[in-house]
Structures are given as structure tokens and as C-alpha cells.
Amino acid sequence: MAAAPSDGEGSADIDTGRPHPARVYDWFLGGAHHFPADAEFGTRIVALDPTAKYGARHNRWFMQRATRHLAGAAGVRQFLDIGSGIPTEPNLHRVAQDIAPEARVVYVDHDPLVRVHAAGLLSGTGAGATAFVEADARDPELILERAAEVLDFARPVALSLIAVTHFLTDEDGAHAIVARLLDALAPGSHLVLSQLSGDEETAWVGEAVDRYTTGGVTLVPRTRAQTERFFTGCALLAPGLVQPPDWRPGLGVGEVRDGTLVPLHAGVGRKE
Ligand SMILES: C[S@@+](CC[C@H](N)C(=O)[O-])C[C@H]1O[C@@H](n2cnc3c(N)ncnc32)[C@H](O)[C@@H]1O
């Protein structure tokens, strides 16, 4: 379903005529905040990668299970979610604040459409805090500065980069960006990350990647080893880097997986 432009969705800085990652992802998830160009593009991607919608749903459930673990057993009370996406219930703050109402959450995205919907992200608990920062992940200094208005970096923070690093190229300095962000975090902080796989068994993803490039969006699949490098300085929690449905399915969120291969590496690491 195409979005009815509302609440500024049609505002000048939002180009609705070409597909955009946040809106295509919304289409994959069955949301309502996308435009015909996004739906057409998503349809073409699904023709090349029939797992795209399945993978998006499992990626979202991975976020929920990781957040449950962090707000629960790990006792984390601060969250920095970069590349947060168009709000999709339940959003990260809802999951965290259901467990710990005092949790403080900062969302970051560079898509102005996400800003337009930020109200949906900001309806947190009175006890905690939720904020939205429009910024580009390639500017970690700005993100850290703005996030510090809400988060106390002397205490542990869960940094989420879920299905985002594949939009950061090596020329952007993807690994250096993540390292800079982690460097600002206190010991006991966590990194939650999922990234498009570039491993041999998911080579079929290449055609979809080419389609994204044609659509004006650069996607960078990465091998397991390249993805694991994002966690430098962190100890990966069990079960390590796995497909999203295999990350602690026992936490009871999401459908049990079928045999479909989800071409994403997902993991949670604890900064030492
Ligand atoms: C596939 S969606 C993932 C949304 C959410 N993290 C999730 O996993 O459900 C990717 C999001 O990253 C955002 N994004 C892509 N490149 C970015 C960048 N350079 N800076 C900030 N956000 C970015 C997009 O706007 C989009 O909302």
C-alpha cells in the first residue's frame, strides 16, 4: 500500500519519486509509509531475492530479542539506535521500557521521512526518555554530541546498528565509524548489529545489490569475517554471529524459522 502523504511526508526535502531504503524496508515489513516508487522497487527486489520480506521480519524480531536481553538480564538502561527506520511496532524503546520504564533511548536516522514520523518514536514512558536525532551515521561526532544530551556516556549504552552498516561503504570508513562509536562507550556497553552477508552461500544476493545500485543506493554485503571485525573490542555473546532467527530464539519473540536462509549476519557483543 502506498503512503498517503501526510504530516509532511510530501515536504520539500523528501524525494518520493525514487526508492529510499527506509521506505522500501517499510514495504518489506508490510507498513504504510512508502510510495509507489518504493513498492515497485521492493517488488523487483523480491523477484531477485524471494527471502527479502522474510528476512526483514526476522531482522526485526532479532532487534526485539536482543533488546529484551539487554534491558533484562544485562541490565542496560541506555540505548542508541542508529538507522532506526520508520517506526514499526513495537519499536526499540517500547521493548526496552516494557522491561525497564526508566530506559533512555536515542534514535538516529538520516532519512527526513523518519523524522516526520518521529512522534511515533517519542511516545515513551514518563520515567524514561526517548529522543530522535536526524543525522548521518557517517558523522559519529555529531551523533555522540547530540546523544549526550540524553545519554550518560559514563554508563553502559547499547548501540544498535541493525541492518545499517551495509549502507556504509569501506570508502565511508564503515569499520572506523563503528570503532569511533564504540570507543565513546563505557565498558559493559553492547553492540547489536546485523549486516547483509557477502558469503559464498548467499551469492544470489548480488543481483539484488546490483538492483539497489541501479536505483541509486549503494549496498555493501560483507563476509562473516568482515562483519565480525565490527565487534573488535567486544566479546560476542552466545550464540555468536548467526542468521537473525538463530539469535536466541528461546527468548520467545517471532516465528520459529523454516529452512529459508536469511542472508544477514547478526550478533550482540559486550564491550570489555
Ligand atoms: C533497513 S532499515 C533498518 C531499520 C531498523 N534498524 C531495523 O533493523 O528494523 C535501514 C535504515 O538505515 C537508515 N540509514 C541508511 N544509511 C544511513 C546513514 N548513512 N545514516 C543514518 N541512517 C541511515 C535508513 O534511512 C533506514 O531507515
Short mmCIF file of C-alpha atoms and ligand atoms in Angstrom, two decimals:
data_model
loop_
_atom_site.label_atom_id
_atom_site.label_comp_id
_atom_site.label_asym_id
_atom_site.label_seq_id
_atom_site.Cartn_x
_atom_site.Cartn_y
_atom_site.Cartn_z
CA MET A 1 0.00 0.00 0.00
CA ALA A 2 1.35 3.39 -0.88
CA ALA A 3 1.53 6.05 1.78
CA ALA A 4 -0.96 8.85 1.66
CA PRO A 5 1.36 11.82 2.03
CA SER A 6 0.55 13.27 5.40
CA ASP A 7 2.22 15.03 8.30
CA GLY A 8 4.75 16.48 5.95
CA GLU A 9 5.56 13.25 4.09
CA GLY A 10 5.39 15.25 0.92
CA SER A 11 7.61 18.02 2.20
CA ALA A 12 10.31 19.54 0.03
CA ASP A 13 13.27 17.54 1.37
CA ILE A 14 11.54 14.17 0.84
CA ASP A 15 12.00 12.83 -2.68
CA THR A 16 9.12 10.43 -3.18
CA GLY A 17 9.87 9.80 -6.85
CA ARG A 18 12.77 7.45 -6.22
CA PRO A 19 13.06 4.45 -3.90
CA HIS A 20 14.57 5.04 -0.49
CA PRO A 21 15.93 2.34 1.86
CA ALA A 22 13.78 3.22 4.90
CA ARG A 23 10.60 3.21 2.81
CA VAL A 24 11.46 0.06 0.85
CA TYR A 25 12.12 -1.66 4.21
CA ASP A 26 8.73 -0.39 5.40
CA TRP A 27 7.20 -2.01 2.30
CA PHE A 28 9.03 -5.30 3.05
CA LEU A 29 7.51 -5.21 6.55
CA GLY A 30 4.00 -4.52 5.28
CA GLY A 31 3.97 -0.96 6.66
CA ALA A 32 2.07 2.01 5.28
CA HIS A 33 4.78 4.65 4.91
CA HIS A 34 6.12 4.21 1.43
CA PHE A 35 5.34 5.48 -2.05
CA PRO A 36 4.73 3.79 -5.41
CA ALA A 37 8.43 4.09 -6.34
CA ASP A 38 9.35 2.18 -3.16
CA ALA A 39 6.73 -0.54 -3.72
CA GLU A 40 7.77 -1.00 -7.35
CA PHE A 41 11.39 -1.24 -6.35
CA GLY A 42 10.60 -3.64 -3.47
CA THR A 43 8.67 -5.87 -5.88
CA ARG A 44 11.69 -6.02 -8.19
CA ILE A 45 13.97 -6.88 -5.26
CA VAL A 46 11.66 -9.69 -4.13
CA ALA A 47 11.77 -11.10 -7.68
CA LEU A 48 15.54 -11.36 -7.30
CA ASP A 49 15.62 -12.21 -3.59
CA PRO A 50 12.43 -14.02 -2.55
CA THR A 51 13.62 -14.00 1.09
CA ALA A 52 13.63 -10.19 1.39
CA LYS A 53 10.34 -9.88 3.29
CA TYR A 54 11.01 -12.95 5.43
CA GLY A 55 14.47 -11.64 6.26
CA ALA A 56 13.15 -8.18 7.18
CA ARG A 57 10.63 -9.69 9.60
CA HIS A 58 13.26 -11.90 11.23
CA ASN A 59 15.66 -8.96 11.45
CA ARG A 60 13.01 -7.03 13.36
CA TRP A 61 12.43 -9.94 15.74
CA PHE A 62 16.19 -10.16 16.29
CA MET A 63 16.10 -6.49 17.40
CA GLN A 64 13.32 -7.30 19.84
CA ARG A 65 15.05 -10.33 21.34
CA ALA A 66 18.40 -8.55 21.63
CA THR A 67 16.73 -5.55 23.32
CA ARG A 68 14.86 -7.84 25.69
CA HIS A 69 18.09 -9.47 26.71
CA LEU A 70 19.87 -6.14 27.15
CA ALA A 71 17.14 -4.42 29.15
CA GLY A 72 16.51 -7.64 31.07
CA ALA A 73 19.37 -9.93 32.06
CA ALA A 74 22.13 -7.49 31.01
CA GLY A 75 20.60 -4.58 32.94
CA VAL A 76 21.32 -1.93 30.28
CA ARG A 77 19.30 1.27 30.69
CA GLN A 78 20.54 3.39 27.77
CA PHE A 79 20.09 2.71 24.05
CA LEU A 80 21.47 4.43 20.96
CA ASP A 81 19.75 3.09 17.83
CA ILE A 82 21.38 4.35 14.63
CA GLY A 83 19.48 3.79 11.37
CA SER A 84 16.30 3.34 13.38
CA GLY A 85 13.97 3.29 10.38
CA ILE A 86 10.34 4.28 10.01
CA PRO A 87 8.53 3.38 13.23
CA THR A 88 7.31 -0.22 13.27
CA GLU A 89 5.54 -1.52 16.36
CA PRO A 90 6.97 -2.47 18.66
CA ASN A 91 9.84 -0.03 18.39
CA LEU A 92 13.01 -0.49 20.40
CA HIS A 93 12.01 1.93 23.19
CA ARG A 94 8.74 0.08 23.67
CA VAL A 95 10.56 -3.24 24.11
CA ALA A 96 13.16 -1.73 26.46
CA GLN A 97 10.74 0.38 28.50
CA ASP A 98 8.30 -2.51 28.91
CA ILE A 99 11.08 -4.17 30.88
CA ALA A 100 12.73 -1.05 32.34
CA PRO A 101 10.43 2.01 32.23
CA GLU A 102 13.39 4.24 33.11
CA ALA A 103 15.29 3.25 29.94
CA ARG A 104 16.61 6.18 27.89
CA VAL A 105 16.58 5.78 24.12
CA VAL A 106 18.04 7.93 21.34
CA TYR A 107 17.06 7.13 17.77
CA VAL A 108 19.13 8.36 14.84
CA ASP A 109 18.35 8.24 11.12
CA HIS A 110 19.32 10.36 8.14
CA ASP A 111 16.01 9.97 6.32
CA PRO A 112 13.77 13.04 6.75
CA LEU A 113 10.74 10.75 6.45
CA VAL A 114 11.81 9.03 9.66
CA ARG A 115 11.95 12.47 11.30
CA VAL A 116 8.43 13.16 10.09
CA HIS A 117 7.30 10.01 11.92
CA ALA A 118 9.49 10.61 14.94
CA ALA A 119 6.43 11.40 17.05
CA GLY A 120 5.66 7.69 16.85
CA LEU A 121 9.10 7.03 18.25
CA LEU A 122 8.92 9.54 21.03
CA SER A 123 5.87 8.33 22.92
CA GLY A 124 7.85 6.61 25.63
CA THR A 125 7.30 6.28 29.34
CA GLY A 126 7.32 9.29 31.64
CA ALA A 127 10.02 7.60 33.71
CA GLY A 128 12.41 7.15 30.80
CA ALA A 129 13.32 9.28 27.81
CA THR A 130 13.09 8.93 24.05
CA ALA A 131 14.62 11.31 21.55
CA PHE A 132 15.20 11.44 17.82
CA VAL A 133 18.26 12.93 16.11
CA GLU A 134 18.32 13.42 12.35
CA ALA A 135 21.93 12.70 11.46
CA ASP A 136 24.08 10.64 9.16
CA ALA A 137 25.92 7.64 10.58
CA ARG A 138 28.97 8.91 8.72
CA ASP A 139 29.13 11.76 11.24
CA PRO A 140 29.71 9.91 14.52
CA GLU A 141 30.95 13.04 16.29
CA LEU A 142 27.64 14.84 15.72
CA ILE A 143 25.70 11.75 16.81
CA LEU A 144 27.72 11.41 20.02
CA GLU A 145 27.36 15.11 20.79
CA ARG A 146 23.59 15.11 20.31
CA ALA A 147 23.07 11.77 22.05
CA ALA A 148 24.99 13.05 25.09
CA GLU A 149 22.08 15.44 25.71
CA VAL A 150 20.03 12.37 26.70
CA LEU A 151 22.51 9.59 27.49
CA ASP A 152 25.26 9.44 30.11
CA PHE A 153 28.27 8.02 28.30
CA ALA A 154 29.97 7.25 31.60
CA ARG A 155 27.47 4.40 31.96
CA PRO A 156 26.79 1.43 29.65
CA VAL A 157 24.92 2.06 26.42
CA ALA A 158 23.53 -0.47 23.95
CA LEU A 159 24.50 0.73 20.49
CA SER A 160 22.30 -0.73 17.74
CA LEU A 161 23.30 -0.69 14.11
CA ILE A 162 20.71 -3.10 12.79
CA ALA A 163 20.63 -3.59 9.03
CA VAL A 164 22.52 -0.31 8.60
CA THR A 165 26.25 -0.97 8.12
CA HIS A 166 25.60 -2.38 4.63
CA PHE A 167 24.66 1.20 3.64
CA LEU A 168 28.13 2.34 4.78
CA THR A 169 30.92 1.70 2.28
CA ASP A 170 34.54 0.97 3.02
CA GLU A 171 35.27 4.40 1.50
CA ASP A 172 32.92 5.90 4.10
CA GLY A 173 35.12 4.17 6.68
CA ALA A 174 32.38 1.80 7.91
CA HIS A 175 34.63 -0.02 10.37
CA ALA A 176 36.25 3.19 11.63
CA ILE A 177 32.80 4.73 12.23
CA VAL A 178 31.68 1.78 14.36
CA ALA A 179 35.02 1.77 16.18
CA ARG A 180 34.67 5.50 16.94
CA LEU A 181 31.18 4.99 18.33
CA LEU A 182 32.30 2.03 20.45
CA ASP A 183 35.28 3.99 21.69
CA ALA A 184 32.92 6.55 23.24
CA LEU A 185 31.07 3.88 25.21
CA ALA A 186 31.79 2.70 28.76
CA PRO A 187 32.86 -0.88 29.50
CA GLY A 188 29.78 -3.06 29.84
CA SER A 189 28.20 -1.37 26.81
CA HIS A 190 26.94 -3.56 23.98
CA LEU A 191 26.91 -3.55 20.18
CA VAL A 192 23.85 -5.02 18.43
CA LEU A 193 24.47 -5.36 14.71
CA SER A 194 23.11 -7.11 11.67
CA GLN A 195 24.65 -6.83 8.23
CA LEU A 196 23.93 -8.19 4.76
CA SER A 197 26.01 -11.28 4.13
CA GLY A 198 28.59 -11.43 1.37
CA ASP A 199 29.43 -15.07 1.98
CA GLU A 200 29.55 -17.53 -0.86
CA GLU A 201 26.35 -19.35 0.05
CA THR A 202 24.44 -16.08 -0.29
CA ALA A 203 25.97 -15.09 -3.62
CA TRP A 204 22.47 -14.82 -5.10
CA VAL A 205 22.05 -11.61 -3.08
CA GLY A 206 24.45 -9.99 -5.56
CA GLU A 207 21.73 -9.41 -8.14
CA ALA A 208 19.56 -7.56 -5.63
CA VAL A 209 22.60 -5.49 -4.65
CA ASP A 210 23.13 -4.58 -8.31
CA ARG A 211 19.49 -3.53 -8.49
CA TYR A 212 19.95 -1.26 -5.48
CA THR A 213 22.99 0.29 -7.18
CA THR A 214 20.93 0.94 -10.31
CA GLY A 215 18.30 2.53 -8.06
CA GLY A 216 20.94 4.89 -6.69
CA VAL A 217 21.56 3.12 -3.36
CA THR A 218 24.92 1.52 -2.59
CA LEU A 219 24.67 -1.71 -0.63
CA VAL A 220 27.79 -3.42 0.71
CA PRO A 221 27.43 -7.13 1.56
CA ARG A 222 30.18 -8.31 3.94
CA THR A 223 31.58 -11.71 4.78
CA ARG A 224 31.34 -13.19 8.26
CA ALA A 225 34.96 -12.17 8.96
CA GLN A 226 34.38 -8.61 7.73
CA THR A 227 31.23 -8.37 9.86
CA GLU A 228 32.94 -9.83 12.92
CA ARG A 229 35.51 -7.04 12.64
CA PHE A 230 32.80 -4.54 13.65
CA PHE A 231 32.86 -6.22 17.07
CA THR A 232 36.56 -5.54 17.69
CA GLY A 233 37.00 -4.87 21.42
CA CYS A 234 33.77 -6.71 22.24
CA ALA A 235 33.14 -10.28 23.31
CA LEU A 236 30.40 -11.79 21.15
CA LEU A 237 27.62 -13.20 23.29
CA ALA A 238 26.39 -16.72 22.57
CA PRO A 239 25.45 -17.92 20.02
CA GLY A 240 27.88 -15.59 18.21
CA LEU A 241 27.32 -14.23 14.73
CA VAL A 242 24.35 -16.09 13.25
CA GLN A 243 21.37 -15.59 10.98
CA PRO A 244 18.82 -13.39 12.80
CA PRO A 245 16.28 -16.18 13.51
CA ASP A 246 19.05 -18.18 15.20
CA TRP A 247 19.92 -15.50 17.75
CA ARG A 248 18.38 -16.79 20.99
CA PRO A 249 15.03 -17.92 19.56
CA GLY A 250 14.26 -19.16 23.08
CA LEU A 251 13.55 -15.55 24.10
CA GLY A 252 10.20 -16.22 22.53
CA VAL A 253 9.70 -13.33 20.09
CA GLY A 254 8.97 -14.02 16.45
CA GLU A 255 8.08 -17.02 14.37
CA VAL A 256 10.11 -20.19 14.52
CA ARG A 257 12.26 -20.26 11.41
CA ASP A 258 11.71 -22.54 8.47
CA GLY A 259 14.63 -23.67 6.30
CA THR A 260 14.89 -20.33 4.47
CA LEU A 261 18.39 -18.87 4.58
CA VAL A 262 18.34 -15.28 5.82
CA PRO A 263 21.31 -13.51 4.22
CA LEU A 264 22.22 -11.43 7.26
CA HIS A 265 24.89 -11.88 9.94
CA ALA A 266 23.51 -10.84 13.33
CA GLY A 267 25.12 -10.66 16.72
CA VAL A 268 25.45 -8.91 20.06
CA GLY A 269 28.82 -8.09 21.61
CA ARG A 270 29.76 -6.78 25.05
CA LYS A 271 32.46 -4.15 25.27
CA GLU A 272 35.18 -5.28 27.63
C1 LIG B 1 16.89 -1.49 6.52
S1 LIG B 1 16.46 -0.12 7.51
C2 LIG B 1 16.68 -0.80 9.15
C3 LIG B 1 15.79 -0.17 10.21
C4 LIG B 1 15.96 -0.75 11.61
N1 LIG B 1 17.32 -0.56 12.10
C5 LIG B 1 15.64 -2.23 11.61
O1 LIG B 1 16.58 -3.03 11.52
O2 LIG B 1 14.47 -2.59 11.69
C6 LIG B 1 17.90 0.91 7.34
C7 LIG B 1 17.76 2.28 7.95
O3 LIG B 1 19.05 2.88 7.99
C8 LIG B 1 18.93 4.22 7.58
N2 LIG B 1 20.23 4.65 7.06
C9 LIG B 1 20.85 4.23 5.92
N3 LIG B 1 22.02 4.87 5.76
C10 LIG B 1 22.15 5.72 6.81
C11 LIG B 1 23.13 6.67 7.19
N4 LIG B 1 24.23 6.87 6.47
N5 LIG B 1 22.92 7.38 8.32
C12 LIG B 1 21.80 7.20 9.06
N6 LIG B 1 20.83 6.32 8.75
C13 LIG B 1 21.00 5.58 7.64
C14 LIG B 1 17.82 4.23 6.55
O4 LIG B 1 17.26 5.52 6.41
C15 LIG B 1 16.88 3.22 7.13
O5 LIG B 1 15.95 3.82 7.98
#
